[in-house]
């Protein structure tokens, strides 16, 4: 096993002690089968977070600067501009998907044209059901289908899904074969290192993926027993990269552009995947792109830090997108004319509750680093509906216009704790 890299060693901001080679940077592109991903950055799937609104929000994050007055997030943005090469859906149950009515499926698999390339992630343990669901994903127009072998949630593991399968490589092989035979779109797998330190299977698993025609693999460099504790062990990403020829996507604990470049440098991975940092700092992908470009041009990596106006623009836009999405869903529902009035009312109230719940959840991450952000969070938590949340955001930023900007947007520990408490992890 190669040298272990720890966060203590990740002091890239101390160039004398820990100089990173000038060539260390995230690649401009990589291929998953016939799909080109450019730049080589991936938004990690996150249950409860990476729905269509958040995914489009991330792809359009480059617009949220004070110099840009537009909130027209439907405008086509290239991945190069946003800095995010690939987005992924939250994990979806293959059992659920194959049983669902067509209309409900559509809601689960909603994505917009400007989300391509996009991968849909499935979890499950039955090869036939997973193969059926992969076909549904392909028919829905997704570019890539991904299999989740990392979810640590007890209810998923109890049905042998997610990381539960890491203990059963023969069953994984049956699943690989069934899905591969069912679809022609690229097929990828995202996994953890193994169940625990006594049972590390990531290299064997990556080889199995390659031998069964999968087009790429992504490793979150922790075991199931690690949960989200400790530091991701990047040396296992390097070991997987050494063992296979298919592209390897490295994942775990990237918080800054320097971390992203360092992961590529230390492991040789073909692309980097970013999870928890994205909701705390939606500019991370653009910052990586800026860091890469400036490093190429001058040998020194630099990137912008968002101003308060940028934050305002970002928060306002994201909340407006959530409110707009409700309106779109309602219009679609009305067009389907399938619900009786009483049911429609219940659905509407639930959607509003969900959207306001998301705003409250995101407020905690987005307002980190904003001077006086605690007051804003309080107002958002007390708001009763989406428009009241937006009004609170507008009022806050109007009355705080002259406060100094905060330079540092790195997530604090509490952001991470909040994220790991979500449904995905029990
Ligand atoms: C709230 C939350 C939800 C997650 N949901 C999923 C998921 O649906 N599918 C998946 O493969 N991984 C999921 N993960 C794991 C992430 O994709 C990623 O592997 C992990 O957070 C490590 O990357 P990071 O250090 O960049 O956050 C989730 C993580 C969090 C925090």
Coordinates of C-alpha atoms and ligand atoms in Angstrom, one line a residue:
X1 CA 0.0 0.0 0.0
X2 CA 1.2 3.4 -0.9
X3 CA 1.9 6.2 1.5
X4 CA -1.0 7.4 3.5
X5 CA -2.0 11.1 2.9
X6 CA -3.7 12.9 5.8
X7 CA -5.2 16.3 6.2
X8 CA -2.2 17.3 8.3
X9 CA -0.1 16.8 5.2
X10 CA -2.6 18.8 3.1
X11 CA -1.2 22.2 3.9
X12 CA -1.1 23.4 0.4
X13 CA -1.3 27.0 1.5
X14 CA 2.2 26.7 2.9
X15 CA 4.1 26.6 -0.3
X16 CA 7.6 26.4 1.2
X17 CA 6.8 23.3 3.3
X18 CA 4.3 21.7 1.1
X19 CA 4.8 23.0 -2.4
X20 CA 2.5 21.4 -4.9
X21 CA 4.1 20.7 -8.2
X22 CA 3.2 23.4 -10.8
X23 CA 1.7 20.7 -13.1
X24 CA -0.8 19.5 -10.4
X25 CA -4.2 20.3 -11.7
X26 CA -7.6 18.8 -12.5
X27 CA -7.6 17.5 -16.1
X28 CA -9.5 19.4 -18.7
X29 CA -11.6 16.4 -19.6
X30 CA -12.1 12.7 -19.4
X31 CA -14.4 10.2 -21.1
X32 CA -16.9 7.8 -19.6
X33 CA -17.6 5.5 -22.6
X34 CA -18.7 7.8 -25.4
X35 CA -19.6 10.7 -23.1
X36 CA -17.0 13.4 -22.7
X37 CA -16.9 15.1 -19.3
X38 CA -15.2 18.5 -19.4
X39 CA -13.8 19.6 -17.1
X40 CA -13.0 16.5 -15.1
X41 CA -15.2 17.4 -12.1
X42 CA -18.3 15.7 -10.8
X43 CA -21.0 16.8 -8.4
X44 CA -21.4 13.8 -6.0
X45 CA -24.9 12.3 -5.7
X46 CA -26.4 13.5 -2.4
X47 CA -29.8 12.3 -1.2
X48 CA -32.0 15.2 -0.1
X49 CA -29.6 17.7 -1.8
X50 CA -28.9 17.0 -5.5
X51 CA -32.4 17.3 -6.9
X52 CA -32.9 19.0 -10.3
X53 CA -33.1 22.5 -8.7
X54 CA -29.7 22.1 -6.9
X55 CA -28.1 20.4 -9.9
X56 CA -29.0 23.3 -12.2
X57 CA -28.1 25.8 -9.5
X58 CA -24.6 24.3 -9.4
X59 CA -24.3 24.3 -13.1
X60 CA -25.3 27.9 -13.2
X61 CA -23.3 29.1 -10.2
X62 CA -20.9 31.1 -12.3
X63 CA -23.8 33.5 -12.9
X64 CA -24.2 34.4 -9.3
X65 CA -21.8 37.3 -9.2
X66 CA -22.6 40.9 -8.5
X67 CA -21.6 41.9 -12.0
X68 CA -24.3 39.6 -13.4
X69 CA -27.8 40.9 -13.0
X70 CA -29.4 37.8 -14.6
X71 CA -31.3 35.2 -12.6
X72 CA -32.2 33.4 -15.8
X73 CA -30.8 30.1 -14.8
X74 CA -32.4 28.3 -17.7
X75 CA -29.9 30.0 -20.0
X76 CA -27.6 27.5 -21.5
X77 CA -24.3 27.4 -19.7
X78 CA -21.4 25.4 -20.8
X79 CA -19.8 23.1 -18.3
X80 CA -16.6 25.0 -18.8
X81 CA -18.2 28.1 -17.5
X82 CA -19.8 26.5 -14.5
X83 CA -16.7 24.4 -13.9
X84 CA -18.8 21.3 -13.2
X85 CA -18.4 18.5 -15.8
X86 CA -20.9 16.0 -14.6
X87 CA -23.9 16.0 -12.3
X88 CA -25.7 13.0 -10.8
X89 CA -29.1 12.4 -9.4
X90 CA -29.7 11.4 -5.8
X91 CA -29.8 7.6 -5.3
X92 CA -33.0 6.0 -6.4
X93 CA -34.4 2.6 -5.3
X94 CA -34.4 0.2 -8.2
X95 CA -37.3 -1.7 -6.5
X96 CA -39.3 1.5 -6.2
X97 CA -38.6 2.6 -9.7
X98 CA -39.6 -0.6 -11.4
X99 CA -42.9 -0.7 -9.4
X100 CA -43.9 2.9 -9.7
X101 CA -46.5 4.2 -12.0
X102 CA -45.3 6.1 -15.0
X103 CA -46.3 9.5 -13.7
X104 CA -44.6 9.1 -10.4
X105 CA -41.5 7.8 -12.1
X106 CA -41.3 11.0 -14.2
X107 CA -41.3 13.0 -11.0
X108 CA -38.3 11.0 -9.7
X109 CA -36.4 11.2 -12.9
X110 CA -37.1 14.9 -13.7
X111 CA -34.2 16.7 -15.3
X112 CA -33.9 19.5 -17.8
X113 CA -32.1 19.8 -21.1
X114 CA -29.3 22.0 -19.6
X115 CA -28.4 19.2 -17.2
X116 CA -26.6 17.1 -19.8
X117 CA -24.4 15.2 -19.3
X118 CA -26.2 13.7 -16.4
X119 CA -25.9 10.3 -14.6
X120 CA -28.8 8.6 -12.7
X121 CA -27.8 6.6 -9.7
X122 CA -29.6 3.4 -8.6
X123 CA -29.4 1.2 -5.6
X124 CA -30.7 -2.3 -5.0
X125 CA -29.6 -5.9 -4.7
X126 CA -31.7 -7.8 -7.2
X127 CA -29.9 -8.1 -10.6
X128 CA -33.1 -8.3 -12.7
X129 CA -34.8 -5.4 -10.9
X130 CA -31.7 -3.3 -11.3
X131 CA -31.4 -4.2 -15.0
X132 CA -35.1 -3.2 -15.5
X133 CA -34.5 0.1 -13.7
X134 CA -31.4 0.7 -15.7
X135 CA -33.5 0.4 -18.9
X136 CA -35.9 2.9 -17.5
X137 CA -33.0 5.3 -16.9
X138 CA -31.7 4.8 -20.4
X139 CA -35.2 5.3 -21.9
X140 CA -35.6 8.5 -19.9
X141 CA -32.6 9.9 -21.8
X142 CA -29.9 9.9 -19.1
X143 CA -26.4 9.8 -20.4
X144 CA -25.0 7.4 -17.8
X145 CA -26.4 4.9 -15.3
X146 CA -24.5 4.5 -12.0
X147 CA -24.8 1.8 -9.3
X148 CA -24.5 2.8 -5.6
X149 CA -22.3 0.5 -3.6
X150 CA -21.5 3.0 -0.9
X151 CA -24.7 3.9 1.0
X152 CA -24.2 3.2 4.7
X153 CA -27.8 3.7 5.7
X154 CA -29.1 0.8 7.8
X155 CA -32.4 0.5 6.0
X156 CA -30.5 0.2 2.6
X157 CA -27.9 -2.1 4.0
X158 CA -30.6 -4.3 5.6
X159 CA -31.9 -5.1 2.1
X160 CA -28.3 -5.8 0.9
X161 CA -28.2 -2.5 -1.0
X162 CA -25.6 0.2 -1.0
X163 CA -22.5 -0.7 1.0
X164 CA -24.2 -3.9 2.2
X165 CA -23.2 -5.5 -1.1
X166 CA -19.5 -4.9 -0.5
X167 CA -19.5 -8.1 1.5
X168 CA -20.8 -10.1 -1.5
X169 CA -18.6 -9.7 -4.6
X170 CA -20.2 -12.6 -6.5
X171 CA -23.6 -10.9 -6.1
X172 CA -22.0 -7.7 -7.3
X173 CA -20.7 -9.5 -10.4
X174 CA -24.2 -10.8 -11.2
X175 CA -25.5 -7.3 -10.9
X176 CA -22.8 -5.9 -13.1
X177 CA -23.5 -8.5 -15.8
X178 CA -27.3 -7.9 -15.7
X179 CA -27.1 -4.1 -16.0
X180 CA -24.4 -4.3 -18.6
X181 CA -26.5 -6.6 -20.7
X182 CA -29.6 -4.4 -20.3
X183 CA -28.3 -1.0 -21.5
X184 CA -26.0 0.5 -24.1
X185 CA -25.4 3.8 -22.3
X186 CA -22.2 4.0 -20.2
X187 CA -22.4 2.2 -16.8
X188 CA -20.4 3.3 -13.8
X189 CA -20.2 2.3 -10.1
X190 CA -19.6 4.3 -7.0
X191 CA -18.3 2.5 -3.9
X192 CA -16.6 2.7 -0.6
X193 CA -13.3 0.9 0.1
X194 CA -15.0 -2.0 1.8
X195 CA -17.1 -2.9 4.8
X196 CA -14.4 -2.3 7.4
X197 CA -10.6 -2.3 7.6
X198 CA -10.6 -6.1 7.9
X199 CA -12.5 -6.3 4.6
X200 CA -11.2 -3.9 2.1
X201 CA -12.3 -4.8 -1.4
X202 CA -11.9 -1.7 -3.5
X203 CA -9.1 -2.9 -5.8
X204 CA -10.8 -6.2 -6.4
X205 CA -14.1 -4.5 -7.0
X206 CA -12.7 -2.0 -9.5
X207 CA -11.1 -4.9 -11.5
X208 CA -14.5 -6.7 -11.4
X209 CA -16.1 -3.6 -12.8
X210 CA -13.5 -3.3 -15.6
X211 CA -13.8 -7.0 -16.5
X212 CA -17.6 -6.7 -16.7
X213 CA -17.5 -3.8 -19.1
X214 CA -18.2 -0.9 -16.8
X215 CA -17.0 2.4 -18.1
X216 CA -15.7 4.1 -15.0
X217 CA -15.6 3.8 -11.2
X218 CA -15.8 6.3 -8.3
X219 CA -14.3 5.6 -4.9
X220 CA -15.3 7.4 -1.7
X221 CA -12.1 6.5 0.1
X222 CA -13.7 5.4 3.4
X223 CA -15.1 2.1 4.6
X224 CA -18.7 1.6 5.6
X225 CA -17.7 1.5 9.2
X226 CA -15.9 4.8 8.9
X227 CA -19.2 6.5 8.1
X228 CA -18.0 10.0 7.6
X229 CA -15.5 10.0 10.4
X230 CA -11.7 10.5 10.1
X231 CA -10.2 11.5 6.8
X232 CA -10.7 10.0 3.4
X233 CA -7.8 7.7 2.7
X234 CA -6.7 8.8 -0.7
X235 CA -4.0 6.2 -1.0
X236 CA -6.7 3.7 -1.8
X237 CA -7.8 5.9 -4.8
X238 CA -4.2 5.6 -5.9
X239 CA -4.3 1.8 -5.5
X240 CA -7.5 1.5 -7.6
X241 CA -6.0 3.8 -10.2
X242 CA -2.9 1.6 -10.4
X243 CA -5.1 -1.5 -10.9
X244 CA -7.5 -0.6 -13.7
X245 CA -7.5 1.1 -17.1
X246 CA -11.1 2.5 -16.9
X247 CA -11.3 6.1 -15.6
X248 CA -11.2 6.4 -11.8
X249 CA -13.0 9.3 -10.1
X250 CA -11.6 10.2 -6.7
X251 CA -13.9 11.3 -3.9
X252 CA -13.6 12.3 -0.3
X253 CA -12.8 15.5 1.6
X254 CA -12.2 18.0 -1.2
X255 CA -12.8 21.4 0.3
X256 CA -10.7 23.7 -1.8
X257 CA -9.3 23.9 -5.4
X258 CA -6.0 23.1 -3.8
X259 CA -7.4 19.9 -2.4
X260 CA -8.8 18.9 -5.9
X261 CA -5.4 19.5 -7.6
X262 CA -3.7 17.6 -4.8
X263 CA -6.0 14.6 -5.1
X264 CA -5.1 14.3 -8.8
X265 CA -1.5 14.8 -8.1
X266 CA -1.3 12.3 -5.2
X267 CA -3.5 9.5 -6.7
X268 CA -3.4 10.0 -10.5
X269 CA -7.2 9.9 -10.6
X270 CA -8.9 10.9 -13.8
X271 CA -11.5 13.2 -12.2
X272 CA -12.5 14.5 -8.9
X273 CA -16.0 14.2 -7.2
X274 CA -17.2 16.8 -4.7
X275 CA -20.0 16.3 -2.3
X276 CA -20.5 18.2 1.0
X277 CA -18.5 21.2 -0.1
X278 CA -20.9 22.1 -2.9
X279 CA -23.9 23.2 -0.8
X280 CA -21.6 25.1 1.6
X281 CA -19.6 26.7 -1.3
X282 CA -21.5 26.5 -4.6
X283 CA -18.6 28.3 -6.3
X284 CA -16.2 25.4 -5.7
X285 CA -16.4 24.1 -9.3
X286 CA -15.8 27.6 -10.7
X287 CA -13.0 28.2 -8.3
X288 CA -11.3 24.9 -9.4
X289 CA -11.7 26.0 -13.0
X290 CA -10.1 29.4 -12.2
X291 CA -7.4 27.8 -10.2
X292 CA -6.6 25.4 -13.1
X293 CA -6.6 28.1 -15.7
X294 CA -4.4 30.5 -13.7
X295 CA -2.0 27.7 -12.8
X296 CA -1.7 26.9 -16.5
X297 CA -1.1 30.5 -17.5
X298 CA 1.2 31.6 -14.7
X299 CA 2.2 28.6 -12.7
X300 CA 0.4 30.0 -9.6
X301 CA -3.2 29.0 -8.9
X302 CA -5.6 31.8 -7.9
X303 CA -9.4 32.0 -7.7
X304 CA -12.2 34.5 -6.7
X305 CA -13.8 34.5 -3.4
X306 CA -17.5 35.4 -3.4
X307 CA -18.5 38.9 -2.1
X308 CA -21.6 39.5 0.0
X309 CA -23.4 40.7 -3.2
X310 CA -22.5 37.4 -4.8
X311 CA -23.9 35.5 -1.9
X312 CA -27.1 37.5 -2.0
X313 CA -27.4 36.8 -5.7
X314 CA -26.8 33.1 -5.1
X315 CA -29.2 32.7 -2.1
X316 CA -31.9 34.7 -3.8
X317 CA -31.6 32.8 -7.1
X318 CA -31.6 29.4 -5.4
X319 CA -34.7 30.1 -3.4
X320 CA -36.5 31.6 -6.4
X321 CA -35.6 28.4 -8.3
X322 CA -37.3 26.3 -5.6
X323 CA -40.4 28.5 -5.7
X324 CA -40.5 28.3 -9.5
X325 CA -40.1 24.5 -9.5
X326 CA -43.2 24.2 -7.4
X327 CA -45.1 26.3 -9.9
X328 CA -43.8 24.1 -12.8
X329 CA -44.8 20.9 -10.9
X330 CA -48.2 22.3 -10.2
X331 CA -48.7 23.2 -13.8
X332 CA -47.7 19.7 -14.9
X333 CA -50.0 18.2 -12.4
X334 CA -52.9 20.4 -13.5
X335 CA -52.2 19.4 -17.1
X336 CA -52.4 15.7 -16.2
X337 CA -55.7 16.5 -14.6
X338 CA -55.5 13.2 -12.7
X339 CA -55.9 14.4 -9.2
X340 CA -59.2 15.3 -7.6
X341 CA -59.3 18.7 -6.0
X342 CA -58.8 17.5 -2.5
X343 CA -55.7 15.4 -3.4
X344 CA -54.3 18.3 -5.4
X345 CA -54.6 20.6 -2.4
X346 CA -52.7 18.1 -0.2
X347 CA -50.0 17.6 -2.8
X348 CA -49.6 21.4 -3.1
X349 CA -49.3 21.9 0.6
X350 CA -46.7 19.1 0.8
X351 CA -44.6 20.6 -2.0
X352 CA -44.7 24.0 -0.4
X353 CA -43.6 22.4 2.9
X354 CA -40.8 20.5 1.1
X355 CA -39.6 23.6 -0.6
X356 CA -39.6 25.7 2.5
X357 CA -37.9 22.8 4.4
X358 CA -35.1 22.9 1.7
X359 CA -34.8 26.6 2.0
X360 CA -34.3 26.3 5.8
X361 CA -31.8 23.5 5.3
X362 CA -29.8 25.4 2.7
X363 CA -30.0 28.7 4.7
X364 CA -27.8 27.1 7.3
X365 CA -25.1 26.3 4.7
X366 CA -25.4 29.3 2.5
X367 CA -25.3 32.0 5.2
X368 CA -22.1 30.6 6.7
X369 CA -19.5 33.4 6.3
X370 CA -22.1 36.1 5.8
X371 CA -21.7 38.8 8.4
X372 CA -24.8 38.8 10.6
X373 CA -25.9 35.5 9.0
X374 CA -27.3 34.2 12.3
X375 CA -30.1 36.8 12.2
X376 CA -31.0 35.9 8.6
X377 CA -31.1 32.2 9.5
X378 CA -33.5 33.0 12.3
X379 CA -35.8 34.9 10.0
X380 CA -35.7 32.1 7.5
X381 CA -36.5 29.5 10.1
X382 CA -39.5 31.5 11.2
X383 CA -40.9 32.1 7.7
X384 CA -44.1 30.3 6.8
X385 CA -43.8 30.1 3.0
X386 CA -41.3 30.5 0.1
X387 CA -42.2 34.1 -0.6
X388 CA -41.7 35.1 3.0
X389 CA -38.2 33.4 2.9
X390 CA -37.3 35.4 -0.2
X391 CA -38.6 38.6 1.4
X392 CA -36.4 38.0 4.4
X393 CA -33.3 37.4 2.2
X394 CA -34.0 40.6 0.3
X395 CA -34.5 42.7 3.4
X396 CA -31.4 41.3 5.1
X397 CA -29.1 42.0 2.2
X398 CA -30.6 45.5 1.6
X399 CA -30.0 46.4 5.2
X400 CA -26.5 44.9 5.3
X401 CA -25.2 46.4 2.1
X402 CA -22.2 48.1 3.5
X403 CA -20.8 45.3 5.7
X404 CA -17.4 44.0 4.8
X405 CA -17.1 40.9 2.7
X406 CA -16.0 37.7 4.1
X407 CA -13.2 36.1 2.1
X408 CA -13.3 32.5 3.4
X409 CA -16.1 30.2 2.2
X410 CA -14.7 26.9 3.3
X411 CA -17.3 24.8 5.1
X412 CA -17.1 24.6 8.8
X413 CA -17.4 21.4 10.7
X414 CA -21.1 22.0 11.6
X415 CA -22.0 22.2 7.8
X416 CA -20.5 18.7 7.4
X417 CA -22.3 17.4 10.5
X418 CA -25.6 18.7 9.2
X419 CA -25.1 17.1 5.9
X420 CA -24.2 13.7 7.2
X421 CA -27.3 13.7 9.4
X422 CA -29.5 13.6 6.4
X423 CA -31.6 10.6 5.4
X424 CA -28.8 9.0 3.5
X425 CA -26.8 8.1 6.6
X426 CA -29.5 7.1 9.1
Ligands
LIG1 C1 -26.4 14.2 2.7 C2 -25.6 13.2 1.9 C3 -26.3 12.4 1.0 C4 -25.6 11.5 0.2 N1 -26.3 10.8 -0.7 C5 -25.6 9.9 -1.5 C6 -26.3 9.2 -2.6 O1 -27.5 9.4 -2.8 N2 -25.5 8.4 -3.3 C7 -24.2 8.2 -3.1 O2 -23.5 7.5 -3.9 N3 -23.5 8.9 -2.2 C8 -24.2 9.8 -1.4 N4 -23.5 10.5 -0.4 C9 -22.1 10.4 -0.4 C10 -21.4 11.4 -1.3 O3 -21.8 11.2 -2.6 C11 -19.9 11.4 -1.1 O4 -19.4 10.2 -1.5 C12 -19.4 11.7 0.3 O5 -20.1 12.8 0.8 C13 -17.9 12.0 0.3 O6 -17.6 13.1 -0.5 P1 -17.3 14.6 0.1 O7 -16.2 14.4 1.1 O8 -16.9 15.4 -1.1 O9 -18.6 15.0 0.8 C14 -24.2 11.4 0.4 C15 -23.5 12.2 1.3 C16 -24.2 13.1 2.0 C17 -23.5 14.0 3.0

